PDB file of C-alpha atoms in Angstrom:
ATOM      1  CA  MET A   1       2.661  -9.407 -15.468  1.00 35.00           C
ATOM      2  CA  ASP A   2       6.330  -9.358 -16.116  1.00 38.00           C
ATOM      3  CA  PRO A   3       7.849 -11.526 -13.381  1.00 37.00           C
ATOM      4  CA  LYS A   4      10.441  -8.814 -12.698  1.00 36.00           C
ATOM      5  CA  VAL A   5       7.773  -6.803 -10.918  1.00 39.00           C
ATOM      6  CA  SER A   6       7.340  -9.433  -8.231  1.00 38.00           C
ATOM      7  CA  ASN A   7      10.757 -11.042  -7.893  1.00 37.00           C
ATOM      8  CA  GLY A   8      14.278 -11.148  -9.208  1.00 36.00           C
ATOM      9  CA  SER A   9      15.533  -7.746 -10.278  1.00 35.00           C
ATOM     10  CA  GLY A  10      12.186  -6.019  -9.848  1.00 48.00           C
ATOM     11  CA  LEU A  11      10.457  -4.667  -6.799  1.00 66.00           C
ATOM     12  CA  GLN A  12       9.110  -7.000  -4.132  1.00 86.00           C
ATOM     13  CA  ASP A  13       5.344  -7.262  -3.555  1.00 86.00           C
ATOM     14  CA  GLU A  14       5.387  -5.786  -0.054  1.00 87.00           C
ATOM     15  CA  TYR A  15       7.434  -2.820  -1.213  1.00 91.00           C
ATOM     16  CA  ILE A  16       5.075  -2.293  -4.148  1.00 93.00           C
ATOM     17  CA  ALA A  17       2.059  -2.241  -1.803  1.00 94.00           C
ATOM     18  CA  ASN A  18       3.894   0.011   0.681  1.00 95.00           C
ATOM     19  CA  LEU A  19       4.764   2.464  -2.075  1.00 95.00           C
ATOM     20  CA  LEU A  20       1.247   2.400  -3.506  1.00 97.00           C
ATOM     21  CA  VAL A  21      -0.561   2.963  -0.194  1.00 97.00           C
ATOM     22  CA  PHE A  22       1.948   5.599   0.912  1.00 97.00           C
ATOM     23  CA  GLY A  23       1.669   7.415  -2.437  1.00 96.00           C
ATOM     24  CA  PHE A  24      -2.120   7.259  -2.286  1.00 97.00           C
ATOM     25  CA  LEU A  25      -2.212   8.763   1.205  1.00 96.00           C
ATOM     26  CA  GLN A  26       0.359  11.374   0.248  1.00 95.00           C
ATOM     27  CA  ASN A  27      -1.683  12.486  -2.771  1.00 95.00           C
ATOM     28  CA  CYS A  28      -5.142  12.537  -1.197  1.00 91.00           C
ATOM     29  CA  SER A  29      -6.515  15.981  -0.629  1.00 85.00           C
ATOM     30  CA  SER A  30      -7.260  17.233   2.861  1.00 80.00           C
ATOM     31  CA  CYS A  31      -5.694  14.752   5.222  1.00 81.00           C
ATOM     32  CA  GLY A  32      -5.101  15.571   8.866  1.00 85.00           C
ATOM     33  CA  PHE A  33      -2.156  13.233   9.405  1.00 92.00           C
ATOM     34  CA  ARG A  34       0.612  14.796   7.264  1.00 90.00           C
ATOM     35  CA  ARG A  35       3.193  14.864  10.078  1.00 91.00           C
ATOM     36  CA  ASP A  36       2.539  11.190  10.921  1.00 92.00           C
ATOM     37  CA  LEU A  37       2.711  10.325   7.218  1.00 93.00           C
ATOM     38  CA  GLN A  38       6.088  12.057   6.853  1.00 93.00           C
ATOM     39  CA  ALA A  39       7.460  10.049   9.792  1.00 93.00           C
ATOM     40  CA  LEU A  40       6.091   6.842   8.266  1.00 93.00           C
ATOM     41  CA  GLY A  41       7.718   7.739   4.942  1.00 92.00           C
ATOM     42  CA  CYS A  42      11.097   8.185   6.646  1.00 93.00           C
ATOM     43  CA  ASP A  43      10.721   4.790   8.325  1.00 91.00           C
ATOM     44  CA  LEU A  44       9.753   3.108   5.047  1.00 88.00           C
ATOM     45  CA  ARG A  45      12.744   4.626   3.234  1.00 86.00           C
ATOM     46  CA  ALA A  46      15.102   3.578   6.028  1.00 86.00           C
ATOM     47  CA  ARG A  47      13.723   0.042   6.037  1.00 80.00           C
ATOM     48  CA  ARG A  48      13.936  -0.176   2.234  1.00 76.00           C
ATOM     49  CA  GLY A  49      17.529   1.071   2.314  1.00 69.00           C
ATOM     50  CA  HIS A  50      18.416  -1.580   4.881  1.00 57.00           C
ATOM     51  CA  GLU A  51      16.764  -4.315   2.788  1.00 60.00           C
ATOM     52  CA  ASP A  52      18.628  -3.164  -0.338  1.00 56.00           C
ATOM     53  CA  GLU A  53      21.882  -3.249   1.616  1.00 55.00           C
ATOM     54  CA  LEU A  54      21.171  -6.805   2.767  1.00 49.00           C
ATOM     55  CA  GLN A  55      20.399  -7.908  -0.784  1.00 49.00           C
ATOM     56  CA  THR A  56      23.521  -6.433  -2.381  1.00 42.00           C
ATOM     57  CA  ASP A  57      26.086  -7.136   0.359  1.00 44.00           C
ATOM     58  CA  GLU A  58      26.623 -10.622   1.677  1.00 40.00           C
ATOM     59  CA  LEU A  59      28.692 -11.148   4.816  1.00 42.00           C
ATOM     60  CA  GLN A  60      31.446 -13.646   4.126  1.00 42.00           C
ATOM     61  CA  THR A  61      32.573 -16.242   6.669  1.00 43.00           C
ATOM     62  CA  ASP A  62      35.779 -14.260   7.242  1.00 43.00           C
ATOM     63  CA  GLY A  63      33.735 -11.169   8.157  1.00 45.00           C
ATOM     64  CA  SER A  64      34.407  -9.265   4.922  1.00 40.00           C
ATOM     65  CA  ARG A  65      31.638  -8.106   2.653  1.00 37.00           C
ATOM     66  CA  HIS A  66      31.131  -9.460  -0.826  1.00 37.00           C
ATOM     67  CA  SER A  67      29.120  -7.192  -3.074  1.00 35.00           C
ATOM     68  CA  ARG A  68      26.805  -9.002  -5.407  1.00 34.00           C
ATOM     69  CA  LEU A  69      26.411  -7.187  -8.689  1.00 33.00           C
ATOM     70  CA  LEU A  70      22.857  -6.486  -9.697  1.00 35.00           C
ATOM     71  CA  PRO A  71      21.826  -7.662 -13.145  1.00 39.00           C
ATOM     72  CA  GLU A  72      22.368  -5.002 -15.787  1.00 43.00           C
ATOM     73  CA  GLY A  73      19.359  -2.716 -16.079  1.00 48.00           C
ATOM     74  CA  SER A  74      17.708  -3.921 -12.867  1.00 48.00           C
ATOM     75  CA  GLU A  75      18.185  -0.572 -11.128  1.00 57.00           C
ATOM     76  CA  THR A  76      16.572   1.191 -14.079  1.00 61.00           C
ATOM     77  CA  ASP A  77      13.738  -1.365 -14.108  1.00 74.00           C
ATOM     78  CA  SER A  78      13.100  -0.789 -10.410  1.00 79.00           C
ATOM     79  CA  GLU A  79      13.163   2.987 -10.847  1.00 86.00           C
ATOM     80  CA  SER A  80      10.676   2.843 -13.730  1.00 86.00           C
ATOM     81  CA  GLN A  81       8.454   0.505 -11.693  1.00 89.00           C
ATOM     82  CA  GLU A  82       8.615   2.868  -8.712  1.00 92.00           C
ATOM     83  CA  GLU A  83       7.645   5.811 -10.898  1.00 94.00           C
ATOM     84  CA  ALA A  84       4.780   3.753 -12.377  1.00 94.00           C
ATOM     85  CA  ILE A  85       3.538   2.944  -8.857  1.00 95.00           C
ATOM     86  CA  ARG A  86       3.744   6.603  -7.841  1.00 95.00           C
ATOM     87  CA  SER A  87       1.778   7.565 -10.944  1.00 96.00           C
ATOM     88  CA  ILE A  88      -0.879   4.932 -10.196  1.00 96.00           C
ATOM     89  CA  ALA A  89      -1.082   6.173  -6.591  1.00 97.00           C
ATOM     90  CA  ARG A  90      -1.674   9.748  -7.821  1.00 96.00           C
ATOM     91  CA  GLN A  91      -4.395   8.576 -10.220  1.00 96.00           C
ATOM     92  CA  LEU A  92      -6.119   6.457  -7.571  1.00 96.00           C
ATOM     93  CA  ALA A  93      -5.920   9.327  -5.048  1.00 96.00           C
ATOM     94  CA  LEU A  94      -7.810  11.547  -7.503  1.00 95.00           C
ATOM     95  CA  ILE A  95     -10.448   8.844  -7.889  1.00 93.00           C
ATOM     96  CA  GLY A  96     -10.507   8.406  -4.110  1.00 93.00           C
ATOM     97  CA  ASP A  97     -11.105  12.124  -3.603  1.00 93.00           C
ATOM     98  CA  ARG A  98     -14.184  11.851  -5.840  1.00 92.00           C
ATOM     99  CA  MET A  99     -15.381   8.734  -3.968  1.00 92.00           C
ATOM    100  CA  ASP A 100     -14.759  10.213  -0.518  1.00 91.00           C
ATOM    101  CA  HIS A 101     -18.444  10.992   0.050  1.00 90.00           C
ATOM    102  CA  SER A 102     -19.400   7.324  -0.423  1.00 88.00           C
ATOM    103  CA  ILE A 103     -17.834   6.286   2.898  1.00 94.00           C
ATOM    104  CA  PRO A 104     -20.403   6.679   5.701  1.00 94.00           C
ATOM    105  CA  PRO A 105     -18.947   8.387   8.807  1.00 96.00           C
ATOM    106  CA  THR A 106     -20.474   5.698  11.033  1.00 97.00           C
ATOM    107  CA  LEU A 107     -18.559   3.015   9.127  1.00 97.00           C
ATOM    108  CA  VAL A 108     -15.318   4.942   9.663  1.00 97.00           C
ATOM    109  CA  GLN A 109     -16.085   5.305  13.366  1.00 97.00           C
ATOM    110  CA  GLN A 110     -16.684   1.550  13.644  1.00 97.00           C
ATOM    111  CA  LEU A 111     -13.355   0.836  11.946  1.00 97.00           C
ATOM    112  CA  VAL A 112     -11.583   3.271  14.256  1.00 97.00           C
ATOM    113  CA  VAL A 113     -13.011   1.492  17.307  1.00 97.00           C
ATOM    114  CA  GLN A 114     -11.933  -1.870  15.891  1.00 96.00           C
ATOM    115  CA  PHE A 115      -8.410  -0.649  15.111  1.00 97.00           C
ATOM    116  CA  MET A 116      -8.092   0.837  18.598  1.00 96.00           C
ATOM    117  CA  ASN A 117      -8.803  -2.583  20.118  1.00 96.00           C
ATOM    118  CA  ARG A 118      -5.275  -3.831  20.875  1.00 94.00           C
ATOM    119  CA  ASN A 119      -6.594  -7.333  21.547  1.00 95.00           C
ATOM    120  CA  LEU A 120      -7.431  -7.864  17.876  1.00 95.00           C
ATOM    121  CA  SER A 121      -5.002  -9.817  15.752  1.00 96.00           C
ATOM    122  CA  GLU A 122      -3.786  -8.560  12.392  1.00 95.00           C
ATOM    123  CA  GLU A 123      -6.072 -11.133  10.765  1.00 96.00           C
ATOM    124  CA  ASP A 124      -9.071  -9.755  12.705  1.00 97.00           C
ATOM    125  CA  ARG A 125      -8.222  -6.242  11.535  1.00 97.00           C
ATOM    126  CA  ARG A 126      -8.016  -7.407   7.923  1.00 97.00           C
ATOM    127  CA  GLU A 127     -11.411  -9.069   8.324  1.00 97.00           C
ATOM    128  CA  HIS A 128     -12.931  -5.844   9.692  1.00 97.00           C
ATOM    129  CA  LEU A 129     -11.395  -3.898   6.803  1.00 97.00           C
ATOM    130  CA  ALA A 130     -12.784  -6.467   4.339  1.00 97.00           C
ATOM    131  CA  ALA A 131     -16.263  -6.242   5.889  1.00 97.00           C
ATOM    132  CA  ALA A 132     -16.217  -2.433   5.672  1.00 97.00           C
ATOM    133  CA  LEU A 133     -15.022  -2.655   2.084  1.00 96.00           C
ATOM    134  CA  GLN A 134     -17.839  -5.037   1.152  1.00 95.00           C
ATOM    135  CA  GLN A 135     -20.364  -2.698   2.720  1.00 95.00           C
ATOM    136  CA  VAL A 136     -19.095   0.266   0.689  1.00 94.00           C
ATOM    137  CA  MET A 137     -18.792  -1.822  -2.505  1.00 92.00           C
ATOM    138  CA  GLN A 138     -22.542  -2.473  -2.415  1.00 89.00           C
ATOM    139  CA  THR A 139     -23.111   1.134  -3.462  1.00 85.00           C
ATOM    140  CA  TYR A 140     -21.155   0.704  -6.727  1.00 80.00           C
ATOM    141  CA  PRO A 141     -22.549  -0.829  -9.912  1.00 74.00           C
ATOM    142  CA  ARG A 142     -21.125  -4.197 -10.915  1.00 70.00           C
ATOM    143  CA  ASP A 143     -20.145  -2.995 -14.401  1.00 66.00           C
ATOM    144  CA  VAL A 144     -17.297  -0.798 -13.143  1.00 64.00           C
ATOM    145  CA  GLU A 145     -13.737  -2.112 -12.815  1.00 81.00           C
ATOM    146  CA  GLU A 146     -14.460  -3.940  -9.577  1.00 87.00           C
ATOM    147  CA  GLU A 147     -10.890  -4.711  -8.506  1.00 91.00           C
ATOM    148  CA  LYS A 148      -9.693  -1.163  -9.202  1.00 92.00           C
ATOM    149  CA  ILE A 149     -12.627   0.251  -7.218  1.00 93.00           C
ATOM    150  CA  MET A 150     -11.894  -2.215  -4.386  1.00 95.00           C
ATOM    151  CA  LEU A 151      -8.248  -1.166  -4.355  1.00 96.00           C
ATOM    152  CA  THR A 152      -9.155   2.521  -4.272  1.00 96.00           C
ATOM    153  CA  LEU A 153     -11.801   2.067  -1.585  1.00 96.00           C
ATOM    154  CA  THR A 154      -9.444  -0.035   0.559  1.00 97.00           C
ATOM    155  CA  MET A 155      -6.903   2.772   0.582  1.00 97.00           C
ATOM    156  CA  LEU A 156      -9.643   5.377   1.025  1.00 97.00           C
ATOM    157  CA  LEU A 157     -10.885   3.540   4.117  1.00 97.00           C
ATOM    158  CA  ALA A 158      -7.330   3.639   5.488  1.00 97.00           C
ATOM    159  CA  LYS A 159      -7.187   7.367   4.793  1.00 96.00           C
ATOM    160  CA  LYS A 160     -10.515   7.964   6.537  1.00 96.00           C
ATOM    161  CA  VAL A 161      -9.432   5.997   9.631  1.00 97.00           C
ATOM    162  CA  ALA A 162      -6.127   7.901   9.797  1.00 96.00           C
ATOM    163  CA  ASP A 163      -7.981  11.197   9.284  1.00 95.00           C
ATOM    164  CA  HIS A 164     -10.300  10.380  12.156  1.00 95.00           C
ATOM    165  CA  THR A 165      -7.497   9.183  14.479  1.00 95.00           C
ATOM    166  CA  PRO A 166      -3.979  10.003  13.204  1.00 95.00           C
ATOM    167  CA  SER A 167      -2.359   7.798  15.867  1.00 95.00           C
ATOM    168  CA  LEU A 168      -3.793   4.777  14.014  1.00 96.00           C
ATOM    169  CA  LEU A 169      -1.947   5.592  10.776  1.00 96.00           C
ATOM    170  CA  ARG A 170       0.772   2.956  11.166  1.00 96.00           C
ATOM    171  CA  ASP A 171      -1.671   0.218  12.179  1.00 96.00           C
ATOM    172  CA  VAL A 172      -4.139   0.932   9.398  1.00 97.00           C
ATOM    173  CA  PHE A 173      -1.286   1.335   6.903  1.00 97.00           C
ATOM    174  CA  ARG A 174       0.167  -2.100   7.800  1.00 96.00           C
ATOM    175  CA  THR A 175      -3.249  -3.768   7.678  1.00 97.00           C
ATOM    176  CA  THR A 176      -4.057  -2.143   4.328  1.00 97.00           C
ATOM    177  CA  VAL A 177      -0.749  -3.262   2.819  1.00 96.00           C
ATOM    178  CA  ASN A 178      -1.329  -6.810   4.084  1.00 96.00           C
ATOM    179  CA  PHE A 179      -4.912  -6.798   2.778  1.00 97.00           C
ATOM    180  CA  ILE A 180      -3.774  -5.624  -0.661  1.00 97.00           C
ATOM    181  CA  ASN A 181      -1.006  -8.229  -0.781  1.00 95.00           C
ATOM    182  CA  GLN A 182      -3.469 -10.987   0.095  1.00 95.00           C
ATOM    183  CA  ASN A 183      -6.464  -9.911  -1.984  1.00 95.00           C
ATOM    184  CA  LEU A 184      -5.623  -7.350  -4.650  1.00 95.00           C
ATOM    185  CA  LEU A 185      -2.051  -8.062  -5.705  1.00 93.00           C
ATOM    186  CA  THR A 186      -3.055  -9.220  -9.195  1.00 93.00           C
ATOM    187  CA  CYS A 187      -4.897  -5.937  -9.722  1.00 94.00           C
ATOM    188  CA  VAL A 188      -1.854  -3.958  -8.565  1.00 94.00           C
ATOM    189  CA  ARG A 189       0.461  -5.964 -10.807  1.00 91.00           C
ATOM    190  CA  ASN A 190      -1.828  -5.398 -13.798  1.00 92.00           C
ATOM    191  CA  LEU A 191      -1.962  -1.655 -13.123  1.00 93.00           C
ATOM    192  CA  VAL A 192       1.850  -1.502 -12.885  1.00 91.00           C
ATOM    193  CA  ARG A 193       2.274  -3.557 -16.052  1.00 90.00           C
ATOM    194  CA  ASN A 194      -0.146  -1.308 -17.942  1.00 90.00           C
ATOM    195  CA  GLU A 195       1.582   1.821 -16.644  1.00 89.00           C
ATOM    196  CA  VAL A 196       5.087   0.559 -17.515  1.00 83.00           C
ATOM    197  CA  ASP A 197       4.094  -0.665 -21.027  1.00 79.00           C
TER     198      ASP A 197
END
């Protein structure tokens, strides 16, 4: 992948995963957590705006601000990458809607119980998500695009948990983003590169 997608003038990995998961959830049909998702979207935009501000303005020792100019074209690159991610999210949401029936309700209920356990660490939650994903992946043939199916199912599991218990949206969103960044980032980068090219 073009290195600009992961550093420098491009979008950062966490933001890419945030945008992808948020776009997926936003584009899935029939979700019962729209209000919670809108609030999460506002928080993500506010946080992104704050991060952009920190990257472009540096506080000088005398207390004044020094604006660092972004490389020419970097804003356009970021905008085209964002649009590519949104497009990928829409496509994966359509696939997810078709795969929705492959997630057993009992598996979703188990994940909900695990996410409700406040004693679990973020790593434990990722492990539970990974175990649920592996269980669902067993129903898919090995000749399909395995990483793309894993990515879609990971986000679909998040959607199902949030559908079941909307108050878990933020927790499952964070865990899903972290899981994607740790396990499926190459797949995401390849999808973005293919979409941008």
